[in-house]
Amino acid sequence: MAATSNISVLLKYFATKQNSPFVIYKDFADYVKRYAQHNVEELPELVTYLGNPESAIDKELIPLVESRQVALLESDPAKKQIFVTGFLNAKYADRYKEIQSNAAVPFPTVSDLPKLTPLEILNKQDSQDIIFKLMTKQDKNDKQLYSIIIPNNVPPVIFPGNIPVAILIDSVMSKIRRMLKKDEYHDYYLKKLRIANPGKEMTSKNFFTDFVGKPDVAMRSLESAGDSFYFWNQLCYFIKQDYEKVKDFTQEDINVLQSVYIAEIIISFYKNKAQSNLQRETAIKTLQNCLTKPPYYFTMDTILKFTDTKGIPLYGQYTEKDLKDFLQKETTESENQNLPKLLVFKIENGTRYFVYKNNVIPLIVRLASDAHTAIDEKITKEWFKKLQNFEKSPDMYDEGAFNKKLEEECAVLAPALHALLTANFLPILNMEMQESSTIGAQGSIFEGNEMMSYAGILQLNRNTILENAKILLPVWYTIPVVSWIIALFTKKSTRKNKKKAKKASKPVVTQHTNSEETNEEEMHSTHKPVSKKDALIQAAKEVEAEFVPNGSTIEKELTDYRKQWNKMISKQANSDLTEDVNALIRDYVRKVLRTLPAKGFNAERITELAETLCNTPNMKKITEQTAILEYTKLYMVYLVKNM
């Protein structure tokens, strides 16, 4: 034995040397002292055992007693003894090797323990807990000696923790198999199994034949889902039912009963494992299916909230590791050096989205359609203000500048769309689509190898937007002489305002008075009080930041929720229903704003108001109550923000 300072190892060595688990404390202390004297140069930590080793040994024994590795016997203080569990582990490990060679050898039981053995050394947890724990993850060591309790006063089975649990499984099955190979039992139990399964006689016979004659095939059937669990449970039940009627048990009868009870626990473990695997695989398939459905792109937070058809969250049916492994596989593995199935893109604020590559083009088309209206309205308003002030900008008349303007607006109003259009995988995806000839099936945003312009993707026409902005101008802007005169005065006033602003920006040196009160009065006199309208608009903007997710807009959210609660197929009916709901909300907001102070226009108050309105009879007729409630809240904020 190599030199060691581990008391547990020294105890087992000393007990093996004496061929007994009972170690006299005084003899062991003397042995440790001599051992320390001989090995202290090699192991300096043994110095604690050179003087009076008892105190050092007592400290080392405390955790060993708590973990059932040893037990202290103090019936006679003069002959204090240490019971070493590890000695029995080695002894019973040899017994299981014998059982593997000869199934007739009985399991070790409590009656096989040496006389005066303290029973507290046995780990007497619930039998199912012990076997499930060992089969899930076994840490093989000689620290534990398990007692597997069997019902109906059948002697418990002793199992040492230093041998694989697979040996216990093999021993149990070999004992049942040995009994079934006997002629009087073989045909009897085969007949019972076939009678119990009408219509499945051949399947049950094949199961029985495999178990008796092909152990490897039988064990593989335990590790897969199917009818095999049903046959296993039936066979164990029939055997247990017959043997429990026996009054005078032979050693072989006890062995069979012990094996059947333990086999039922083993079968239950494999059944639970198979069901868990099936549930996990089904959940992963459902997850994969969810990722292919609109809106096609998902954050990790959204993925964690996916549910199955019964509304049960998928996360929980598979573990965090299962999810990471799935996403890792989908986003990295590919065939023929193509892009992986699942692609990842990131918007400017750092949010990552997952999208299947087959859905990238449909997603771009969908996001472009959603962004079309918002970008159109914003540019129209912007150009209208410029035309009103008789100003011009390059994007009004130059197609290149217009496309640059669209890209800038897209980055702000539709960050997900902008991230996709600038993603480095998009040109590669186009090449793959051209090679596989799938472009015609789902359309393309490419013209050959070049991506379409933003105007083409967003379906926005520069001339149309400019015409729409001009239509908003008053009629006198179209009369040349009048518009020239107005432009003349407008430009003069604009220049004056610029000069004033320039002067105001220069620092002015003034003489300071000694009166602080005068300065405060002057400061207050320069600030006009904020109107209720401005205060409400500011409050609405603050609430908008709470209600609208990052990377989205209130217009986009309103559109999404409207599609959820307004499912009218007819375009006219759809439009009429939307206008009716909007009118109802507008009238309600007008009444509320008469008495509602600006400070009271917050997220909590808006939620209360929306809930009150949605509980009215007219709004109750809409089935999608969650969507209409969110729409109502956002539309209230939208109305106040745009007063």
XYZ file of C-alpha atoms in Angstrom:
643
model
C 0.000 0.000 0.000
C 1.307 3.467 -0.928
C 1.895 5.812 1.995
C -1.230 7.778 2.975
C -2.502 9.937 5.807
C -6.189 9.094 5.152
C -7.617 7.409 8.280
C -10.418 5.807 6.257
C -7.905 4.025 4.002
C -5.780 2.980 6.986
C -8.867 1.561 8.758
C -9.866 -0.544 5.740
C -6.311 -1.793 5.328
C -6.075 -2.692 9.033
C -9.494 -4.448 8.987
C -8.530 -6.433 5.852
C -5.263 -7.412 7.477
C -7.220 -8.740 10.508
C -9.935 -10.237 8.232
C -12.636 -8.648 10.390
C -14.716 -5.461 10.243
C -14.297 -5.098 14.036
C -11.157 -3.108 14.860
C -10.043 -2.637 18.468
C -9.524 1.085 18.931
C -6.332 0.796 21.034
C -4.706 -1.638 18.583
C -5.513 0.649 15.680
C -4.122 3.704 17.507
C -0.859 1.845 18.126
C -0.742 0.805 14.468
C -1.281 4.407 13.307
C 1.469 5.668 15.634
C 3.960 3.113 14.274
C 2.843 3.856 10.729
C 3.383 7.610 11.295
C 6.852 7.067 12.731
C 7.812 5.005 9.681
C 6.356 7.388 7.014
C 6.571 10.867 8.592
C 9.492 11.891 6.410
C 7.519 11.080 3.271
C 4.242 12.519 4.609
C 4.864 15.364 7.118
C 1.105 15.583 7.931
C 1.448 12.284 9.834
C 3.254 14.206 12.591
C -0.091 14.685 14.399
C -0.165 10.939 15.128
C 3.359 10.717 16.662
C 2.562 11.809 20.209
C -0.896 10.855 21.460
C -2.709 9.646 18.308
C -6.127 9.126 20.008
C -7.205 12.787 19.939
C -6.262 13.189 16.249
C -8.002 9.891 15.355
C -11.176 10.947 17.230
C -11.428 14.119 15.100
C -10.988 12.127 11.895
C -13.636 9.576 12.935
C -16.454 12.133 13.438
C -17.221 12.694 9.696
C -16.721 8.968 9.010
C -19.387 8.084 11.574
C -21.787 10.672 10.141
C -21.381 9.220 6.626
C -21.820 5.614 7.880
C -18.301 4.629 6.825
C -17.572 3.499 10.385
C -19.471 2.909 13.615
C -18.122 3.180 17.159
C -18.899 0.328 19.565
C -18.476 1.435 23.191
C -20.152 -1.345 25.175
C -16.852 -1.992 26.944
C -14.725 1.168 27.316
C -11.622 -0.927 27.877
C -12.194 -2.613 24.513
C -13.595 0.230 22.465
C -14.071 -0.929 18.864
C -14.451 0.608 15.414
C -16.715 -1.139 12.912
C -15.373 -0.645 9.346
C -18.110 -0.637 6.665
C -15.611 -0.767 3.809
C -14.588 -4.293 4.829
C -18.142 -5.544 4.179
C -18.335 -3.689 0.873
C -15.393 -5.651 -0.426
C -16.838 -8.905 0.950
C -20.286 -8.440 -0.643
C -18.796 -7.245 -3.924
C -17.257 -10.707 -4.172
C -20.700 -12.242 -3.506
C -22.194 -10.403 -6.510
C -19.386 -11.691 -8.705
C -20.413 -15.197 -7.653
C -24.070 -14.451 -8.521
C -23.010 -13.381 -12.017
C -21.326 -16.735 -12.466
C -24.098 -18.712 -10.776
C -27.633 -17.250 -10.490
C -28.446 -19.803 -7.742
C -26.168 -17.983 -5.273
C -28.485 -15.976 -2.956
C -28.380 -12.216 -2.493
C -26.624 -11.015 0.690
C -29.190 -10.046 3.354
C -29.172 -8.578 6.855
C -28.917 -12.094 8.304
C -25.566 -12.466 6.524
C -24.074 -9.549 8.449
C -21.519 -10.507 11.119
C -22.893 -10.865 14.638
C -23.088 -7.598 16.616
C -22.915 -5.533 13.408
C -24.459 -2.090 14.122
C -27.417 -1.718 11.727
C -26.967 2.066 11.561
C -24.178 1.508 9.017
C -26.838 0.511 6.455
C -28.278 3.150 4.153
C -31.992 2.430 4.586
C -33.567 4.970 2.255
C -36.661 4.066 0.268
C -35.725 1.250 -2.128
C -36.973 3.162 -5.168
C -34.989 6.247 -4.141
C -31.807 4.186 -3.749
C -32.112 2.376 -7.093
C -33.253 5.508 -9.001
C -30.309 7.455 -7.555
C -27.778 4.755 -8.457
C -29.200 4.328 -11.965
C -29.276 8.072 -12.615
C -25.709 8.802 -11.527
C -23.621 6.423 -9.445
C -20.480 7.505 -7.646
C -18.857 4.139 -7.050
C -17.149 3.996 -3.638
C -17.047 1.806 -0.564
C -18.533 4.459 1.711
C -22.123 3.169 1.463
C -23.730 -0.197 2.146
C -27.329 -0.062 0.905
C -30.268 -1.993 2.290
C -32.956 -2.510 -0.390
C -36.185 -3.098 1.534
C -38.614 -5.710 0.113
C -42.342 -5.717 1.096
C -44.240 -8.570 2.790
C -41.424 -9.426 5.232
C -39.131 -10.643 2.447
C -35.505 -10.209 3.634
C -33.953 -6.944 2.387
C -31.102 -7.169 -0.118
C -27.684 -5.758 0.787
C -25.944 -3.931 -2.050
C -22.420 -2.480 -1.753
C -21.831 0.949 -3.281
C -18.451 0.039 -4.739
C -19.813 -2.042 -7.641
C -21.812 -0.808 -10.670
C -25.597 -0.883 -10.335
C -25.597 -2.698 -13.696
C -24.360 -5.785 -11.801
C -27.454 -5.615 -9.551
C -29.718 -5.328 -12.632
C -27.984 -8.266 -14.318
C -28.211 -10.357 -11.121
C -31.942 -9.661 -10.714
C -32.773 -10.519 -14.321
C -30.605 -13.657 -14.332
C -32.414 -15.029 -11.255
C -35.862 -14.470 -12.844
C -34.595 -15.923 -16.113
C -33.208 -18.988 -14.328
C -36.629 -19.694 -12.843
C -38.459 -19.214 -16.178
C -36.130 -21.623 -17.984
C -37.528 -24.501 -15.958
C -40.113 -26.456 -17.936
C -42.907 -26.252 -15.377
C -42.585 -22.429 -15.179
C -41.700 -21.619 -18.786
C -44.903 -22.812 -20.447
C -47.064 -21.735 -17.502
C -46.030 -18.065 -17.531
C -45.879 -17.897 -21.321
C -49.483 -19.109 -21.454
C -50.601 -16.544 -18.833
C -48.891 -13.738 -20.746
C -50.501 -14.720 -24.060
C -53.991 -15.105 -22.535
C -53.688 -11.654 -20.940
C -52.949 -10.071 -24.317
C -55.588 -11.132 -26.859
C -54.629 -10.012 -30.332
C -50.990 -9.624 -29.266
C -50.189 -13.283 -28.691
C -47.231 -13.297 -31.072
C -45.799 -10.035 -29.718
C -46.033 -11.258 -26.124
C -44.475 -14.590 -27.087
C -41.560 -12.843 -28.800
C -41.008 -10.680 -25.699
C -41.017 -13.736 -23.412
C -38.699 -15.716 -25.727
C -36.240 -12.802 -25.971
C -36.160 -12.341 -22.197
C -35.483 -16.016 -21.501
C -33.131 -16.740 -24.384
C -31.666 -13.368 -25.472
C -30.719 -11.263 -22.417
C -29.131 -8.458 -24.473
C -32.229 -8.044 -26.646
C -34.454 -8.019 -23.556
C -32.394 -5.307 -21.858
C -32.435 -3.160 -24.994
C -36.229 -3.349 -24.988
C -36.174 -1.732 -21.539
C -34.336 1.289 -22.895
C -36.906 2.015 -25.606
C -40.552 3.071 -25.362
C -43.318 0.738 -26.510
C -45.318 -2.305 -25.481
C -42.316 -3.913 -23.768
C -42.996 -2.055 -20.479
C -46.529 -3.409 -20.436
C -45.258 -6.992 -20.875
C -42.523 -6.499 -18.258
C -45.031 -5.275 -15.670
C -47.452 -8.102 -16.472
C -44.773 -10.775 -16.131
C -43.571 -9.386 -12.783
C -47.154 -9.177 -11.531
C -47.943 -12.811 -12.479
C -44.764 -14.104 -10.793
C -45.295 -12.011 -7.668
C -48.963 -13.029 -7.466
C -48.110 -16.753 -7.499
C -45.099 -16.632 -5.174
C -46.814 -14.538 -2.516
C -49.305 -17.391 -2.031
C -46.474 -19.697 -0.899
C -46.418 -20.206 2.880
C -43.066 -21.901 3.405
C -40.426 -20.101 1.356
C -37.340 -21.858 0.120
C -34.152 -19.917 -0.482
C -34.913 -19.990 -4.205
C -38.435 -18.603 -3.622
C -36.970 -15.730 -1.612
C -34.466 -15.036 -4.378
C -37.225 -14.879 -6.995
C -39.409 -12.548 -4.886
C -36.468 -10.251 -4.125
C -35.615 -10.154 -7.817
C -39.182 -9.442 -8.943
C -39.630 -6.539 -6.504
C -36.299 -4.991 -7.512
C -37.067 -5.645 -11.216
C -40.322 -3.653 -10.882
C -38.337 -0.652 -9.603
C -35.810 -1.019 -12.440
C -38.617 -1.264 -15.021
C -40.295 1.804 -13.493
C -37.029 3.766 -13.829
C -36.615 2.850 -17.498
C -40.288 3.600 -18.169
C -40.018 7.059 -16.570
C -36.813 7.692 -18.490
C -38.409 6.634 -21.800
C -41.456 8.838 -21.124
C -39.191 11.739 -20.183
C -37.149 11.272 -23.374
C -40.326 11.064 -25.445
C -41.703 14.194 -23.786
C -38.424 16.024 -24.388
C -38.268 14.948 -28.036
C -41.898 15.969 -28.573
C -41.265 19.336 -26.913
C -38.190 19.936 -29.084
C -40.231 19.126 -32.217
C -42.945 21.532 -31.031
C -40.269 24.175 -30.424
C -38.948 23.619 -33.937
C -42.477 23.968 -35.303
C -43.047 27.204 -33.324
C -39.877 28.689 -34.807
C -41.214 28.145 -38.331
C -44.460 30.057 -37.715
C -45.115 33.820 -37.919
C -43.710 36.207 -36.883
C -40.723 34.015 -37.957
C -38.109 35.803 -35.813
C -37.793 35.295 -32.039
C -35.648 36.412 -29.126
C -34.463 33.991 -26.454
C -37.050 35.448 -24.031
C -39.808 34.668 -26.528
C -38.495 31.133 -27.087
C -38.568 30.481 -23.342
C -42.288 31.411 -23.315
C -43.351 28.989 -26.080
C -46.171 26.622 -25.075
C -47.572 23.390 -26.473
C -51.121 22.875 -27.768
C -52.379 22.528 -24.177
C -50.848 25.840 -23.104
C -48.110 24.163 -21.036
C -44.695 25.905 -21.317
C -42.204 23.922 -23.399
C -39.350 25.106 -21.182
C -39.612 22.610 -18.367
C -40.471 19.742 -20.681
C -36.874 20.098 -21.817
C -33.962 21.425 -19.769
C -31.857 24.518 -20.313
C -29.074 22.247 -21.595
C -31.471 20.593 -24.068
C -32.461 24.031 -25.403
C -28.854 25.209 -25.717
C -27.838 21.978 -27.452
C -30.756 22.286 -29.903
C -29.994 25.920 -30.753
C -26.279 25.167 -31.013
C -26.960 22.325 -33.421
C -29.455 24.287 -35.542
C -27.242 27.390 -35.788
C -23.926 25.622 -36.536
C -24.500 22.338 -38.368
C -24.875 22.548 -42.137
C -24.702 20.394 -45.248
C -22.496 20.908 -48.318
C -20.977 24.045 -46.762
C -24.341 25.816 -46.909
C -25.723 28.124 -44.253
C -27.098 26.376 -41.135
C -30.871 25.928 -40.865
C -31.271 28.524 -38.112
C -29.731 31.969 -38.566
C -29.007 34.620 -35.945
C -29.050 38.383 -36.442
C -28.659 41.253 -34.002
C -30.268 44.704 -33.983
C -28.473 47.866 -32.873
C -29.501 47.630 -29.190
C -27.901 44.176 -28.940
C -31.060 42.037 -29.025
C -30.448 38.730 -30.820
C -33.091 37.102 -33.016
C -33.355 33.570 -34.385
C -34.918 32.894 -37.793
C -34.964 29.827 -40.022
C -33.240 30.588 -43.322
C -36.282 29.409 -45.312
C -38.268 32.178 -43.610
C -35.773 35.029 -44.102
C -37.277 36.326 -47.385
C -40.924 35.987 -46.199
C -39.881 37.785 -43.011
C -38.253 40.638 -44.915
C -41.376 40.995 -47.076
C -43.574 40.980 -43.957
C -41.428 43.520 -42.068
C -41.188 45.720 -45.159
C -44.976 45.663 -45.457
C -45.314 46.640 -41.788
C -42.728 49.421 -42.111
C -44.171 50.793 -45.378
C -46.913 52.909 -43.796
C -44.848 54.262 -40.890
C -41.929 55.358 -43.087
C -44.291 56.760 -45.750
C -46.150 58.887 -43.185
C -42.983 60.142 -41.520
C -41.296 61.246 -44.751
C -44.551 62.777 -46.021
C -44.889 64.888 -42.851
C -41.229 65.877 -42.993
C -41.403 66.940 -46.628
C -44.696 68.767 -46.026
C -43.037 70.935 -43.342
C -40.135 71.690 -45.659
C -42.434 72.601 -48.553
C -44.498 74.741 -46.192
C -41.334 76.741 -45.446
C -40.426 76.741 -49.158
C -37.416 74.497 -48.449
C -35.994 71.654 -50.518
C -33.745 68.662 -49.776
C -31.781 66.309 -52.084
C -33.880 63.279 -51.119
C -36.941 64.933 -52.688
C -35.449 64.992 -56.188
C -32.512 62.525 -56.207
C -33.230 58.767 -56.155
C -29.873 57.921 -54.541
C -30.407 60.411 -51.707
C -33.981 59.138 -51.354
C -32.785 55.552 -50.882
C -30.229 56.711 -48.324
C -33.031 58.519 -46.493
C -35.134 55.333 -46.531
C -32.265 53.319 -45.076
C -31.858 55.828 -42.219
C -35.585 55.766 -41.450
C -35.640 51.957 -41.676
C -32.843 51.739 -39.065
C -34.969 53.822 -36.665
C -38.521 52.634 -37.372
C -37.830 49.009 -38.379
C -34.523 47.947 -36.744
C -35.170 44.219 -37.303
C -35.718 44.786 -41.035
C -32.599 46.951 -41.270
C -30.525 44.317 -39.437
C -31.721 41.617 -41.851
C -31.025 43.728 -44.959
C -27.470 44.430 -43.747
C -26.799 40.889 -42.435
C -23.690 39.228 -43.865
C -25.557 35.982 -44.522
C -28.068 37.562 -46.933
C -25.904 37.430 -50.128
C -24.942 33.810 -49.332
C -28.610 32.934 -48.834
C -29.405 34.464 -52.226
C -26.761 32.282 -53.890
C -28.171 29.155 -52.200
C -31.682 30.053 -53.334
C -30.510 30.547 -56.908
C -28.764 27.158 -56.894
C -31.790 25.373 -55.450
C -34.236 27.284 -57.686
C -36.456 28.269 -54.750
C -36.625 31.966 -55.598
C -39.790 31.653 -57.654
C -41.583 29.878 -54.820
C -41.183 32.675 -52.264
C -40.026 35.693 -54.243
C -36.745 37.543 -53.881
C -35.404 40.916 -52.853
C -32.454 40.449 -55.204
C -32.090 41.353 -58.829
C -29.459 38.869 -59.914
C -26.683 39.213 -57.337
C -27.618 42.767 -56.355
C -30.118 43.555 -53.617
C -33.075 45.702 -54.605
C -33.090 49.329 -53.506
C -34.809 50.265 -50.253
C -37.478 51.982 -52.333
C -38.185 48.717 -54.119
C -38.173 46.606 -50.942
C -40.402 49.046 -49.046
C -42.576 49.694 -52.138
C -42.207 53.455 -51.729
C -42.129 55.887 -54.653
C -40.331 59.212 -54.241
C -42.592 61.096 -56.661
C -45.753 59.741 -55.033
C -44.616 60.813 -51.549
C -43.682 64.262 -52.862
C -47.076 64.648 -54.541
C -48.835 63.583 -51.313
C -46.830 66.162 -49.342
C -47.768 68.884 -51.854
C -51.471 67.960 -51.671
C -51.400 68.788 -47.932
C -50.309 72.383 -48.673
C -52.960 75.175 -48.636
C -54.400 76.111 -52.014
C -52.577 79.478 -52.276
C -49.224 77.597 -52.418
C -50.237 76.537 -55.932
C -50.795 80.143 -57.152
C -47.400 81.312 -58.516
C -47.610 85.046 -57.627
C -49.097 84.499 -54.173
C -46.695 81.672 -53.341
C -43.743 83.866 -54.458
C -44.785 86.707 -52.138
C -45.351 84.298 -49.222
C -41.988 82.657 -49.876
C -40.301 86.077 -49.883
C -41.643 87.012 -46.454
C -41.169 83.513 -45.080
C -37.505 83.464 -46.082
C -36.954 86.940 -44.571
C -38.546 85.917 -41.294
C -36.514 82.725 -41.342
C -33.283 84.677 -41.784
C -34.242 87.048 -38.949
C -34.996 84.127 -36.656
C -31.612 82.593 -37.495
C -29.847 85.887 -36.660
C -31.706 86.148 -33.362
C -30.823 82.597 -32.517
C -27.193 83.310 -33.333
C -27.139 86.370 -31.073
C -28.854 84.451 -28.291
C -26.199 81.770 -28.477
C -23.397 84.348 -27.831
C -22.448 84.905 -24.159
C -23.659 88.269 -22.801
C -21.703 89.973 -20.011
C -24.006 91.689 -17.523
C -23.490 93.450 -14.238
C -24.538 91.409 -11.215
C -26.723 93.022 -8.617
C -26.418 92.265 -4.963
C -30.027 91.202 -4.769
C -30.599 87.435 -5.308
C -34.367 87.935 -5.174
C -34.246 90.207 -8.260
C -32.323 87.563 -10.244
C -34.806 84.855 -9.322
C -37.757 87.038 -10.369
C -36.107 87.717 -13.742
C -35.433 84.000 -14.284
C -39.014 83.066 -13.482
C -40.348 85.793 -15.743
C -38.497 84.314 -18.752
C -40.100 80.855 -18.445
C -43.680 80.497 -19.595
C -45.855 78.054 -17.643
C -46.280 74.652 -19.365
C -49.788 74.188 -20.766
C -51.896 71.149 -19.869
C -51.770 70.002 -23.488
C -47.946 70.005 -23.562
C -47.808 68.264 -20.196
C -50.184 65.541 -21.408
C -48.167 65.032 -24.592
C -44.977 64.691 -22.540
C -46.698 62.235 -20.186
C -47.922 60.210 -23.194
C -44.372 59.960 -24.550
C -43.159 58.654 -21.186
C -45.931 56.038 -21.069
C -45.166 55.068 -24.667
C -41.614 54.196 -23.607
C -43.089 51.807 -20.998
C -45.672 50.165 -23.270
C -43.693 49.812 -26.525
C -40.838 47.249 -26.645
C -37.364 48.332 -27.680
C -36.878 48.288 -31.436
C -40.586 48.734 -32.176
C -42.970 51.670 -32.643
C -46.427 52.427 -31.299
C -47.831 52.341 -34.849
C -46.397 48.875 -35.471
C -47.721 47.565 -32.139
C -51.179 48.967 -32.887
C -51.154 47.244 -36.284
C -50.096 43.910 -34.752
C -52.784 43.989 -32.046
C -55.444 45.135 -34.531
C -54.732 42.058 -36.687
C -55.265 39.882 -33.601
C -58.670 41.224 -32.501
C -60.063 42.323 -35.890
C -60.439 39.122 -37.922
C -63.025 40.372 -40.407
C -62.284 38.866 -43.830
C -64.019 41.562 -45.872
C -61.826 44.640 -46.299
C -64.780 47.019 -45.822
C -66.037 45.157 -42.721
C -62.526 45.119 -41.293
C -62.135 48.851 -41.835
C -65.603 49.629 -40.387
C -64.952 47.617 -37.215
C -61.603 49.330 -36.684
C -63.145 52.771 -37.104
C -66.012 51.940 -34.707
C -63.564 50.842 -32.018
C -61.300 53.850 -32.603
C -64.278 56.235 -32.411
C -65.398 54.642 -29.151
C -61.908 55.059 -27.668
C -61.620 58.679 -28.934
C -64.960 59.689 -27.375
C -63.981 58.038 -24.097
C -60.565 59.761 -24.044
C -62.159 63.185 -24.707
C -64.454 62.806 -21.686
C -61.634 61.587 -19.443
C -59.185 64.367 -20.403
C -61.632 67.062 -19.269
C -60.991 66.151 -15.628
C -57.769 64.116 -15.759
C -54.662 66.095 -14.691
C -51.422 65.603 -16.632
C -49.795 63.988 -13.584
C -52.512 61.347 -13.561
C -51.804 60.244 -17.118
C -49.525 57.307 -16.264
C -49.290 53.599 -17.126
C -51.403 52.461 -14.150
C -54.200 54.959 -14.809
C -54.282 54.158 -18.551
C -54.540 50.446 -17.774
C -57.484 51.117 -15.424
C -59.230 53.278 -18.035
C -58.680 50.676 -20.772
C -60.020 47.863 -18.569
C -63.117 49.936 -17.760
C -63.781 50.643 -21.442
C -63.150 47.023 -22.496
C -65.717 45.829 -19.939
C -68.511 47.760 -21.672
C -71.088 45.667 -23.616
C -69.914 46.801 -27.062
C -66.254 46.010 -26.411
C -67.137 42.692 -24.733
C -68.423 41.441 -28.099
C -64.808 41.221 -29.323
C -63.559 37.723 -28.476
C -59.820 38.498 -28.300
C -60.030 40.456 -25.042
C -56.298 40.464 -24.297
C -55.476 41.929 -27.722
C -58.237 44.569 -27.598
C -57.147 45.635 -24.101
C -53.541 46.160 -25.241
C -54.778 47.951 -28.379
C -57.000 50.267 -26.300
C -54.111 51.204 -23.988
C -51.790 51.963 -26.900
C -54.445 53.879 -28.877
C -55.172 56.097 -25.854
C -51.457 56.936 -25.640
C -51.335 57.478 -29.416
C -54.274 59.934 -29.325
C -52.848 62.022 -26.500
C -49.323 61.975 -27.947
C -50.610 63.318 -31.294
C -53.028 65.946 -29.922
